[in-house]
Short mmCIF file of C-alpha atoms in Angstrom, two decimals:
data_model
loop_
_atom_site.label_atom_id
_atom_site.label_comp_id
_atom_site.label_asym_id
_atom_site.label_seq_id
_atom_site.Cartn_x
_atom_site.Cartn_y
_atom_site.Cartn_z
CA UNK A 13 0.00 0.00 0.00
CA UNK A 14 1.14 3.52 -0.71
CA UNK A 15 1.31 6.22 1.94
CA UNK A 16 -2.05 7.64 0.92
CA UNK A 17 -3.77 4.26 1.29
CA UNK A 18 -2.10 3.67 4.67
CA UNK A 19 -3.27 7.07 5.85
CA UNK A 20 -6.77 6.28 4.66
CA UNK A 21 -6.87 2.85 6.27
CA UNK A 22 -5.62 4.34 9.54
CA UNK A 23 -8.65 6.56 9.68
CA UNK A 24 -11.21 3.91 8.72
CA UNK A 25 -11.84 3.14 12.42
CA UNK A 26 -12.53 6.84 12.99
CA UNK A 27 -15.24 6.81 10.36
CA UNK A 28 -16.57 3.53 11.75
CA UNK A 29 -16.52 4.88 15.29
CA UNK A 30 -18.63 7.86 14.34
CA UNK A 31 -21.15 5.55 12.65
CA UNK A 32 -21.17 3.11 15.59
CA UNK A 33 -21.58 5.92 18.10
CA UNK A 34 -24.44 7.38 16.08
CA UNK A 35 -26.16 4.01 15.78
CA UNK A 36 -25.70 3.41 19.50
CA UNK A 37 -27.56 6.59 20.44
CA UNK A 38 -30.17 5.99 17.73
CA UNK A 39 -30.88 2.43 18.89
CA UNK A 40 -31.22 3.58 22.49
CA UNK A 41 -33.69 6.26 21.41
CA UNK A 42 -35.66 3.77 19.31
CA UNK A 43 -35.69 1.28 22.18
CA UNK A 44 -37.04 3.94 24.46
CA UNK A 45 -39.63 4.97 21.87
CA UNK A 46 -40.87 1.38 21.78
CA UNK A 47 -40.87 0.83 25.55
CA UNK A 48 -41.67 4.16 27.10
CA UNK A 49 -45.19 5.48 27.59
CA UNK A 50 -46.16 8.58 25.69
CA UNK A 51 -48.99 10.92 26.40
CA UNK A 52 -50.15 14.04 24.63
CA UNK A 53 -50.73 16.11 27.70
CA UNK A 54 -50.17 19.76 26.99
CA UNK A 55 -49.00 21.03 30.37
CA UNK A 56 -46.14 18.55 30.40
CA UNK A 57 -44.41 20.11 27.46
CA UNK A 58 -44.10 23.57 28.94
CA UNK A 59 -40.70 24.96 29.77
CA UNK A 60 -39.30 24.04 33.17
CA UNK A 61 -38.69 27.38 34.80
CA UNK A 62 -40.53 29.08 37.63
CA UNK A 63 -44.06 27.92 37.03
CA UNK A 64 -45.22 30.75 34.80
CA UNK A 65 -45.01 30.62 31.06
CA UNK A 66 -41.74 32.21 29.99
CA UNK A 67 -41.86 35.44 28.03
CA UNK A 68 -39.90 35.52 24.76
CA UNK A 69 -37.33 32.97 23.68
CA UNK A 70 -34.51 32.15 26.06
CA UNK A 71 -31.79 32.24 23.44
CA UNK A 72 -31.75 35.96 22.80
CA UNK A 73 -29.48 37.45 25.44
CA UNK A 74 -25.94 36.17 25.75
CA UNK A 75 -23.42 38.06 27.86
CA UNK A 76 -20.78 40.07 26.06
CA UNK A 77 -17.97 38.55 28.15
CA UNK A 78 -18.40 35.16 26.49
CA UNK A 79 -17.32 36.66 23.17
CA UNK A 80 -14.25 38.23 24.79
CA UNK A 81 -13.10 34.85 26.06
CA UNK A 82 -13.87 33.31 22.68
CA UNK A 83 -11.59 35.80 20.91
CA UNK A 84 -8.79 35.19 23.40
CA UNK A 85 -9.27 31.47 22.96
CA UNK A 86 -8.94 31.68 19.19
CA UNK A 87 -5.62 33.53 19.53
CA UNK A 88 -4.12 31.07 21.97
CA UNK A 89 -5.51 28.00 20.28
CA UNK A 90 -3.84 29.02 17.05
CA UNK A 91 -0.67 29.38 19.10
CA UNK A 92 -1.12 25.83 20.40
CA UNK A 93 -1.59 24.57 16.85
CA UNK A 94 1.70 26.21 15.88
CA UNK A 95 3.44 24.62 18.85
CA UNK A 96 2.25 21.13 17.86
CA UNK A 97 4.65 20.56 14.92
CA UNK A 98 7.43 22.41 16.74
CA UNK A 99 7.09 20.19 19.83
CA UNK A 100 7.63 17.08 17.76
CA UNK A 101 10.57 18.32 15.70
CA UNK A 102 12.45 20.93 17.76
CA UNK A 103 15.14 18.43 18.79
CA UNK A 104 16.20 18.11 15.17
CA UNK A 105 16.10 21.84 14.48
CA UNK A 106 18.46 22.91 17.24
CA UNK A 107 18.77 25.91 19.49
CA UNK A 108 17.70 28.48 16.89
CA UNK A 109 14.26 26.92 16.57
CA UNK A 110 13.96 26.95 20.33
CA UNK A 111 14.73 30.66 20.61
CA UNK A 112 12.35 31.45 17.76
CA UNK A 113 9.61 29.68 19.69
CA UNK A 114 10.57 31.59 22.82
CA UNK A 115 10.13 34.84 20.88
CA UNK A 116 6.77 33.65 19.52
CA UNK A 117 5.46 32.67 22.94
CA UNK A 118 6.84 35.89 24.45
CA UNK A 119 4.87 38.00 21.95
CA UNK A 120 1.68 36.12 22.75
CA UNK A 121 2.35 36.35 26.46
CA UNK A 122 2.64 40.11 26.01
CA UNK A 123 -0.82 39.95 24.45
CA UNK A 124 -2.10 37.99 27.42
CA UNK A 125 -0.52 40.51 29.80
CA UNK A 126 -2.19 43.35 27.90
CA UNK A 127 -5.59 41.65 28.11
CA UNK A 128 -4.98 41.02 31.80
CA UNK A 129 -4.03 44.66 32.41
CA UNK A 130 -7.13 45.81 30.55
CA UNK A 131 -9.25 43.65 32.80
CA UNK A 132 -10.45 41.37 30.00
CA UNK A 133 -9.69 38.31 32.09
CA UNK A 134 -11.76 39.52 35.00
CA UNK A 135 -15.24 38.02 35.05
CA UNK A 136 -17.76 40.65 36.05
CA UNK B 29 1.07 -2.11 14.51
CA UNK B 30 -0.20 -5.21 12.69
CA UNK B 31 -2.62 -4.49 9.88
CA UNK B 32 -5.41 -6.42 11.58
CA UNK B 33 -5.47 -8.25 14.88
CA UNK B 34 -8.02 -10.69 13.57
CA UNK B 35 -6.37 -11.12 10.18
CA UNK B 36 -9.25 -9.39 8.45
CA UNK B 37 -9.57 -6.32 6.30
CA UNK B 38 -9.35 -2.97 8.13
CA UNK B 39 -13.11 -2.35 7.98
CA UNK B 40 -14.09 -5.59 9.67
CA UNK B 41 -11.17 -5.40 12.08
CA UNK B 42 -12.10 -1.88 13.11
CA UNK B 43 -15.73 -2.84 13.51
CA UNK B 44 -14.95 -5.81 15.76
CA UNK B 45 -12.67 -3.72 17.94
CA UNK B 46 -15.26 -0.97 18.17
CA UNK B 47 -17.96 -3.42 19.21
CA UNK B 48 -15.64 -4.69 21.94
CA UNK B 49 -15.19 -1.07 22.99
CA UNK B 50 -18.96 -0.60 23.09
CA UNK B 51 -19.28 -3.51 25.51
CA UNK B 52 -16.34 -2.32 27.58
CA UNK B 53 -17.66 1.23 27.67
CA UNK B 54 -21.18 0.24 28.72
CA UNK B 55 -20.00 -2.05 31.48
CA UNK B 56 -17.40 0.44 32.70
CA UNK B 57 -19.83 3.35 32.70
CA UNK B 58 -22.38 1.39 34.70
CA UNK B 59 -19.69 0.18 37.05
CA UNK B 60 -18.39 3.71 37.46
CA UNK B 61 -21.82 5.04 38.38
CA UNK B 62 -22.13 2.38 41.06
CA UNK B 63 -18.57 2.89 42.31
CA UNK B 64 -18.94 6.65 42.42
CA UNK B 65 -22.13 6.45 44.43
CA UNK B 66 -20.63 3.89 46.78
CA UNK B 67 -17.35 5.79 47.31
CA UNK B 68 -19.13 9.12 47.69
CA UNK B 69 -21.40 7.48 50.21
CA UNK B 70 -18.39 6.35 52.19
CA UNK B 71 -16.94 9.86 52.06
CA UNK B 72 -20.22 11.18 53.40
CA UNK B 73 -20.36 8.47 56.09
CA UNK B 74 -23.33 6.78 54.40
CA UNK B 75 -23.52 3.29 52.93
CA UNK B 76 -24.55 4.22 49.39
CA UNK B 77 -26.77 1.98 47.25
CA UNK B 78 -27.38 -1.40 48.87
CA UNK B 79 -30.91 -2.57 48.15
CA UNK B 80 -30.70 -3.69 44.51
CA UNK B 81 -28.84 -6.96 44.31
CA UNK B 82 -25.90 -7.99 46.50
CA UNK B 83 -24.24 -4.82 47.90
CA UNK B 84 -26.42 -2.78 45.56
CA UNK B 85 -24.44 -4.03 42.56
CA UNK B 86 -27.46 -4.00 40.26
CA UNK B 87 -28.24 -0.36 40.96
CA UNK B 88 -26.97 0.90 37.60
CA UNK B 89 -28.88 -1.79 35.75
CA UNK B 90 -32.06 -0.81 37.55
CA UNK B 91 -31.40 2.84 36.74
CA UNK B 92 -30.87 2.02 33.07
CA UNK B 93 -34.10 0.03 32.88
CA UNK B 94 -35.98 2.83 34.57
CA UNK B 95 -34.54 5.42 32.19
CA UNK B 96 -35.37 3.39 29.08
CA UNK B 97 -38.94 3.00 30.28
CA UNK B 98 -39.35 6.68 31.07
CA UNK B 99 -41.27 9.10 28.90
CA UNK B 100 -39.05 11.16 26.67
CA UNK B 101 -40.35 14.71 26.75
CA UNK B 102 -39.63 17.56 24.40
CA UNK B 103 -40.79 21.01 25.43
CA UNK B 104 -43.18 22.70 23.05
CA UNK B 105 -40.96 25.72 22.55
CA UNK B 106 -37.77 23.75 21.98
CA UNK B 107 -36.02 23.91 18.65
CA UNK B 108 -36.56 20.36 17.38
CA UNK B 109 -33.34 19.88 15.43
CA UNK B 110 -30.83 21.16 17.95
CA UNK B 111 -32.75 19.58 20.81
CA UNK B 112 -32.88 16.16 19.17
CA UNK B 113 -29.31 16.19 17.92
CA UNK B 114 -27.72 17.50 21.11
CA UNK B 115 -27.25 14.02 22.62
CA UNK B 116 -25.69 12.73 19.40
CA UNK B 117 -23.30 15.66 19.26
CA UNK B 118 -22.23 15.06 22.86
CA UNK B 119 -21.91 11.31 22.71
CA UNK B 120 -20.37 10.63 19.30
CA UNK B 121 -17.17 12.72 19.85
CA UNK B 122 -16.66 11.09 23.23
CA UNK B 123 -17.01 7.71 21.57
CA UNK B 124 -14.52 8.80 18.88
CA UNK B 125 -12.01 9.40 21.67
CA UNK B 126 -11.86 5.65 22.31
CA UNK B 127 -10.13 5.08 18.98
CA UNK B 128 -6.69 6.04 20.27
CA UNK B 129 -6.91 4.79 23.86
CA UNK B 130 -4.03 2.42 24.65
CA UNK B 131 -5.45 -0.38 26.80
CA UNK B 132 -2.79 -3.00 26.07
CA UNK B 133 0.21 -3.32 23.77
CA UNK B 134 -1.75 -5.02 21.00
CA UNK B 135 -5.11 -3.54 21.71
CA UNK B 136 -6.17 -0.08 20.92
CA UNK B 137 -8.68 0.40 18.15
CA UNK B 138 -6.04 2.05 16.01
CA UNK B 139 -2.61 3.51 16.72
CA UNK B 140 -2.62 6.91 15.05
CA UNK B 141 0.61 8.83 14.52
CA UNK B 142 -1.22 12.04 15.36
CA UNK B 143 -2.91 10.43 18.35
CA UNK B 144 -2.69 13.35 20.76
CA UNK B 145 -3.77 15.89 18.18
CA UNK B 146 -6.66 13.64 17.16
CA UNK B 147 -7.72 13.27 20.77
CA UNK B 148 -7.61 17.00 21.41
CA UNK B 149 -9.56 17.71 18.23
CA UNK B 150 -12.23 15.13 18.96
CA UNK B 151 -12.65 15.61 22.68
CA UNK B 152 -13.36 19.31 22.40
CA UNK B 153 -16.09 18.72 19.80
CA UNK B 154 -18.64 17.50 22.30
CA UNK B 155 -18.96 21.01 23.71
CA UNK B 156 -20.93 21.83 20.57
CA UNK B 157 -23.47 19.30 21.75
CA UNK B 158 -23.66 21.03 25.12
CA UNK B 159 -24.32 24.37 23.49
CA UNK B 160 -26.87 22.77 21.14
CA UNK B 161 -28.65 21.22 24.10
CA UNK B 162 -28.61 24.52 25.95
CA UNK B 163 -29.75 26.61 23.02
CA UNK B 164 -32.31 24.15 21.69
CA UNK B 165 -34.09 23.66 25.00
CA UNK B 166 -35.32 27.25 25.00
CA UNK B 167 -34.89 27.46 28.73
CA UNK B 168 -32.94 30.15 30.51
CA UNK B 169 -31.21 27.75 32.86
CA UNK B 170 -30.20 25.60 29.94
CA UNK B 171 -28.99 28.57 27.93
CA UNK B 172 -26.84 29.90 30.76
CA UNK B 173 -25.53 26.42 31.44
CA UNK B 174 -24.62 25.89 27.80
CA UNK B 175 -22.80 29.21 27.55
CA UNK B 176 -20.96 28.52 30.78
CA UNK B 177 -19.98 25.10 29.51
CA UNK B 178 -18.58 26.63 26.33
CA UNK B 179 -16.65 29.33 28.18
CA UNK B 180 -15.20 26.82 30.59
CA UNK B 181 -14.30 24.31 27.91
CA UNK B 182 -12.47 26.81 25.74
CA UNK B 183 -10.62 28.28 28.70
CA UNK B 184 -9.36 24.99 30.04
CA UNK B 185 -8.62 23.69 26.56
CA UNK B 186 -5.39 25.71 26.47
CA UNK B 187 -3.66 24.40 29.62
CA UNK B 188 -4.97 20.95 28.63
CA UNK B 189 -3.32 21.09 25.21
CA UNK B 190 -0.10 22.70 26.41
CA UNK B 191 0.48 20.17 29.17
CA UNK B 192 -0.16 17.38 26.65
CA UNK B 193 2.40 19.04 24.39
CA UNK B 194 5.01 19.18 27.12
CA UNK B 195 4.70 15.41 27.44
CA UNK B 196 5.02 14.88 23.72
CA UNK B 197 8.10 17.16 23.71
CA UNK B 198 9.86 14.69 26.00
CA UNK B 199 9.24 11.86 23.59
CA UNK B 200 9.28 13.79 20.34
CA UNK B 201 6.10 12.16 19.08
CA UNK B 202 2.35 12.62 19.10
CA UNK B 203 1.73 8.88 18.98
CA UNK B 204 0.22 7.84 22.30
CA UNK B 205 1.52 4.28 22.05
CA UNK B 206 5.09 5.46 21.50
CA UNK B 207 4.77 7.79 24.49
CA UNK B 208 3.65 4.83 26.60
CA UNK B 209 6.48 2.65 25.33
CA UNK B 210 9.05 5.37 26.01
CA UNK B 211 8.24 5.21 29.70
CA UNK B 212 9.63 1.71 30.20
CA UNK B 213 12.12 2.97 32.80
CA UNK B 214 10.57 5.98 34.46
CA UNK B 215 7.00 7.22 34.10
CA UNK B 216 6.57 10.76 32.83
CA UNK B 217 5.14 12.08 36.08
CA UNK B 218 8.68 12.00 37.51
CA UNK B 219 9.90 14.40 34.81
CA UNK B 220 6.71 16.41 34.52
CA UNK B 221 4.98 16.79 37.88
CA UNK B 222 3.72 20.27 37.01
CA UNK B 223 2.34 19.16 33.65
CA UNK B 224 0.63 16.26 35.40
CA UNK B 225 -1.04 18.53 37.92
CA UNK B 226 -2.13 21.03 35.27
CA UNK B 227 -3.41 18.26 33.05
CA UNK B 228 -5.32 16.70 35.92
CA UNK B 229 -6.98 20.00 36.81
CA UNK B 230 -7.77 20.84 33.19
CA UNK B 231 -9.14 17.33 32.66
CA UNK B 232 -11.46 17.81 35.62
CA UNK B 233 -12.68 21.00 33.99
CA UNK B 234 -13.06 19.39 30.56
CA UNK B 235 -15.10 16.62 32.14
CA UNK B 236 -17.22 19.20 33.98
CA UNK B 237 -16.53 17.33 37.17
CA UNK B 238 -16.78 19.04 40.55
CA UNK B 239 -15.30 21.49 41.55
CA UNK B 240 -15.59 22.67 37.93
CA UNK B 241 -19.23 21.73 37.43
CA UNK B 242 -20.72 25.20 37.19
CA UNK B 243 -22.38 24.43 33.81
CA UNK B 244 -24.55 21.80 35.50
CA UNK B 245 -24.46 23.31 38.99
CA UNK B 246 -27.67 22.08 40.57
CA UNK B 247 -27.95 24.94 43.01
CA UNK B 248 -27.58 27.65 40.35
CA UNK B 249 -28.78 26.45 36.96
CA UNK B 250 -30.57 23.25 38.07
CA UNK B 251 -28.78 20.90 35.73
CA UNK B 252 -27.71 23.35 33.06
CA UNK B 253 -28.18 22.21 29.46
CA UNK B 254 -29.89 19.01 30.60
CA UNK B 255 -32.81 20.68 32.38
CA UNK B 256 -35.32 19.80 29.71
CA UNK B 257 -34.01 16.35 28.90
CA UNK B 258 -35.54 13.28 30.42
CA UNK B 259 -35.53 9.55 30.02
CA UNK B 260 -33.15 7.93 27.56
CA UNK B 261 -31.95 11.16 26.00
CA UNK B 262 -30.78 12.45 29.34
CA UNK B 263 -29.11 9.14 30.06
CA UNK B 264 -27.11 9.52 26.85
CA UNK B 265 -25.50 12.62 28.35
CA UNK B 266 -24.92 10.68 31.53
CA UNK B 267 -23.38 7.74 29.69
CA UNK B 268 -21.16 10.14 27.78
CA UNK B 269 -20.03 11.78 31.00
CA UNK B 270 -18.92 8.51 32.54
CA UNK B 271 -17.42 7.24 29.29
CA UNK B 272 -15.31 10.38 29.07
CA UNK B 273 -14.32 10.00 32.71
CA UNK B 274 -13.06 6.53 31.81
CA UNK B 275 -11.27 7.81 28.69
CA UNK B 276 -9.59 10.61 30.56
CA UNK B 277 -8.35 8.38 33.36
CA UNK B 278 -6.93 5.87 30.89
CA UNK B 279 -5.26 8.73 29.02
CA UNK B 280 -3.73 10.23 32.17
CA UNK B 281 -2.41 6.85 33.21
CA UNK B 282 -0.99 6.29 29.72
CA UNK B 283 0.71 9.67 29.38
CA UNK B 284 1.96 10.27 32.89
CA UNK B 285 1.91 7.03 34.88
CA UNK B 286 3.49 4.77 32.29
CA UNK B 287 0.29 3.17 31.01
CA UNK B 288 0.61 -0.52 30.31
CA UNK B 289 4.39 -0.33 30.08
CA UNK B 290 5.75 0.66 33.45
CA UNK B 291 6.76 -1.38 35.42
CA UNK B 292 7.67 -4.54 33.47
CA UNK B 293 4.69 -4.33 31.15
CA UNK B 294 6.39 -5.80 28.10
CA UNK B 295 8.11 -8.62 29.97
CA UNK B 296 5.09 -9.94 31.83
CA UNK B 297 2.61 -10.09 28.97
CA UNK B 298 -0.86 -8.96 28.00
CA UNK B 299 -2.74 -9.94 31.16
CA UNK B 300 -0.38 -7.96 33.37
CA UNK B 301 -0.60 -4.98 31.01
CA UNK B 302 -4.37 -4.97 31.27
CA UNK B 303 -4.08 -5.17 35.05
CA UNK B 304 -1.68 -2.19 35.04
CA UNK B 305 -4.05 -0.10 32.93
CA UNK B 306 -7.02 -0.97 35.14
CA UNK B 307 -5.19 -0.30 38.40
CA UNK B 308 -3.79 3.04 37.25
CA UNK B 309 -7.08 4.19 35.76
CA UNK B 310 -8.85 3.15 38.96
CA UNK B 311 -6.41 5.21 41.00
CA UNK B 312 -7.08 8.27 38.87
CA UNK B 313 -10.84 7.74 39.06
CA UNK B 314 -10.67 7.39 42.82
CA UNK B 315 -8.69 10.63 42.97
CA UNK B 316 -11.34 12.39 40.85
CA UNK B 317 -14.13 11.13 43.11
CA UNK B 318 -12.13 12.19 46.13
CA UNK B 319 -11.80 15.70 44.73
CA UNK B 320 -15.54 15.74 44.15
CA UNK B 321 -16.20 14.76 47.74
CA UNK B 322 -13.79 17.28 49.25
CA UNK B 323 -13.78 20.50 47.24
CA UNK B 324 -16.69 22.94 47.00
CA UNK B 325 -17.82 24.27 43.64
CA UNK B 326 -15.94 27.29 42.29
CA UNK B 327 -17.55 30.57 41.40
CA UNK B 328 -17.46 31.43 37.72
CA UNK B 329 -15.02 34.33 38.14
CA UNK B 330 -12.66 32.08 40.09
CA UNK B 331 -13.03 29.42 37.44
CA UNK B 332 -12.20 31.61 34.45
CA UNK B 333 -9.47 33.52 36.28
CA UNK B 334 -7.84 30.29 37.37
CA UNK B 335 -7.55 29.03 33.80
CA UNK B 336 -6.28 32.26 32.25
CA UNK B 337 -4.17 33.78 35.01
CA UNK B 338 -2.60 30.76 36.66
CA UNK B 339 -2.80 27.60 34.58
CA UNK B 340 -2.10 29.11 31.14
CA UNK B 341 1.10 31.04 32.09
CA UNK B 342 2.41 28.09 34.07
CA UNK B 343 1.82 25.64 31.25
CA UNK B 344 3.53 27.99 28.77
CA UNK B 345 6.43 28.16 31.20
CA UNK B 346 6.50 24.38 31.35
CA UNK B 347 6.77 24.17 27.56
CA UNK B 348 9.64 26.67 27.53
CA UNK B 349 11.53 24.97 30.36
CA UNK B 350 11.13 21.60 28.65
CA UNK B 351 12.48 23.03 25.42
CA UNK B 352 15.47 24.63 27.17
CA UNK B 353 16.45 21.48 29.04
CA UNK B 354 16.05 19.25 26.00
CA UNK B 355 17.75 21.54 23.47
CA UNK B 356 20.79 22.20 25.64
CA UNK B 357 20.89 18.55 26.68
CA UNK B 358 20.87 19.23 30.40
CA UNK B 359 20.36 16.26 32.73
CA UNK B 360 16.72 15.33 33.07
CA UNK B 361 16.76 15.74 36.82
CA UNK B 362 16.61 19.50 36.11
CA UNK B 363 13.11 18.91 34.73
CA UNK B 364 12.07 17.17 37.92
CA UNK B 365 13.40 19.97 40.11
CA UNK B 366 11.81 22.65 37.95
CA UNK B 367 8.57 20.70 37.94
CA UNK B 368 8.47 20.37 41.71
CA UNK B 369 9.19 24.09 41.99
CA UNK B 370 6.32 24.69 39.57
CA UNK B 371 3.98 22.51 41.61
CA UNK B 372 4.81 24.46 44.76
CA UNK B 373 4.22 27.72 42.86
CA UNK B 374 0.90 26.44 41.49
CA UNK B 375 -0.31 25.32 44.89
CA UNK B 376 0.65 28.59 46.57
CA UNK B 377 -0.95 30.65 43.77
CA UNK B 378 -4.10 28.56 44.06
CA UNK B 379 -4.09 29.06 47.79
CA UNK B 380 -3.87 32.81 47.24
CA UNK B 381 -6.43 32.92 44.42
CA UNK B 382 -9.22 31.20 46.33
CA UNK B 383 -8.95 33.74 49.13
CA UNK B 384 -9.39 36.78 46.88
CA UNK B 385 -12.76 38.49 47.26
CA UNK B 386 -15.15 38.54 44.36
CA UNK B 387 -14.74 41.48 41.99
CA UNK B 388 -18.18 42.73 41.11
CA UNK B 389 -18.91 45.33 38.50
CA UNK B 390 -19.41 48.03 41.13
CA UNK B 391 -16.26 47.27 43.08
CA UNK B 392 -14.17 47.25 39.91
CA UNK B 393 -15.60 50.64 38.97
CA UNK B 394 -14.63 51.89 42.40
CA UNK B 395 -11.06 50.67 42.04
CA UNK B 396 -10.83 52.21 38.57
CA UNK B 397 -11.99 55.57 39.84
CA UNK B 398 -9.58 55.29 42.76
CA UNK B 399 -6.78 54.54 40.36
CA UNK B 400 -7.76 57.55 38.26
CA UNK B 401 -7.89 59.95 41.20
#
C-alpha cells in the first residue's frame, strides 16, 4: 500500500466509530420509543422554569464577556496549533528553533498581559 | 502495529474492535456510576446503594431500565433539530475518543501517529453538543448552562493542550503508544509533575466534574443544558459523561503514569498490562471522586481567572523549560526539580487565588476611579 492508502486505512476506524456511536444513540432512542409510555398532555411540554409561562425565547441574550473569552481562545488555540509541529521536531532543528519559539510565545504572552491589564480576564 | 489483529480487512477489524469497545464502555460506565455512588457514600459516612442486588451491585442496571422506560419529553418551545441532535453531538465525539486509547500493547482500536492531536480535536467537539442542548431547550437555565460550559471548555482547553504538548516534547512524538512505550524505565510524572497537575486539573474542567461543574451546577442552573431532557436522551449525556471519565483516566495513566508499560509491562505479557491499565485508571478515578467529595464548587469568576491567570502562564512556562532542558541537553533531573518548583508555585498561587474576594462590577468601577484619582 502507498502512503495515501495507509493514511486512509488508519482513519477507517474513525469513520466507523462515528457511525457506531451514532447508531448506539439511535438504537437507544428507538428502544425507548418502543418501551416508554407517551402521552399528549399539553402542560407537560411547557418549559421548566418558575411555574409561569416564559416570556420571549430564552436564546436571545448572551453576555458580552463570552465573546471576549472566545476571541482570546482563538488567539491562543492558534498558538497551540503552531506549537504542535514544533514540539515534535524541535530536537532536530536545534537551538535556533527553540529561541524562535521563545520569541513567539513571548509576543503572545505580552498579548495575554495586555488583556490582563485591561481587565479582559476579570469576570464581572 | 499489525494491519489487523483478527487477520481481516481494516473495515471488519475496526468494527470488531469498536464493538468490543462498546461492551467495555457500557460495562465500565455502569460500574463507574455504582462505584462513584458507593465511594461518595463512604466519604459522606453513608452506605450508598445497597438494596438492589448484593451490595447494591445491580443499581446501575435498575437505573438504566428505569430510564429506558421513562417518557421522553420535548418542550413545546424547543427547537426540534438542535434539541434532538444535542445528545448525538455530545456522545459521538466522546465515543470517537476511544479510537486512540491504549489499553494493552496489542489492543487499541487504532494507533494513530497524530494520536494526541486527534484526541484534542475530537474531545473538544462535544462542547458543541452542550451548546446545542442549551440553546435548543429554550430554557434560561439551559442557555446559561450551555454558555458557561462553552466558556469553561475553551478556557481549560489551552492548559490541557499545552500540558499534553510538554509530554510529547519529552518523547518527540504525538503517537500515544510510543509515548507509553518510552516510559519503560521511568513514568513521565517524575519528569513532569507540574504538567501532570495542570493536566489533571484541566481534565477535571473538561469533564465538567466538581469542583468545575458550574455548567450543570444544581444549586444555580438546576442541571444546566440538561434541564429539559428526560428519560433515555438524558441518560445519553450521563453515559457520555462517565465514558469520558473513563477515557480521561486511561489517558492520564498512559501519558503520565506509564500506562501498560511501566513497570515490566512488556516482559510480563498482556494480562499484566491490562491489570496495570485498570489499576492506574482506577487510582485516577478514585482521585477524581475524592476531589468531588472534598472541594466545594468554584464561582465562575474564580473558574475563568484560574484558567487564564494561573494555569495558562504556568503551562507555557512548562513548555519553555522543557524546550530549554532538551535543546541544551541538560540532565533530566533538572526537569524534575523545575517541575516540583512549579507545583509548589501552582499550589501557593491557588491558595492565594481562592482567598481573593469577588470582583463585582461596582467594586471594579470603584477601584478604577480610585486609580484615576
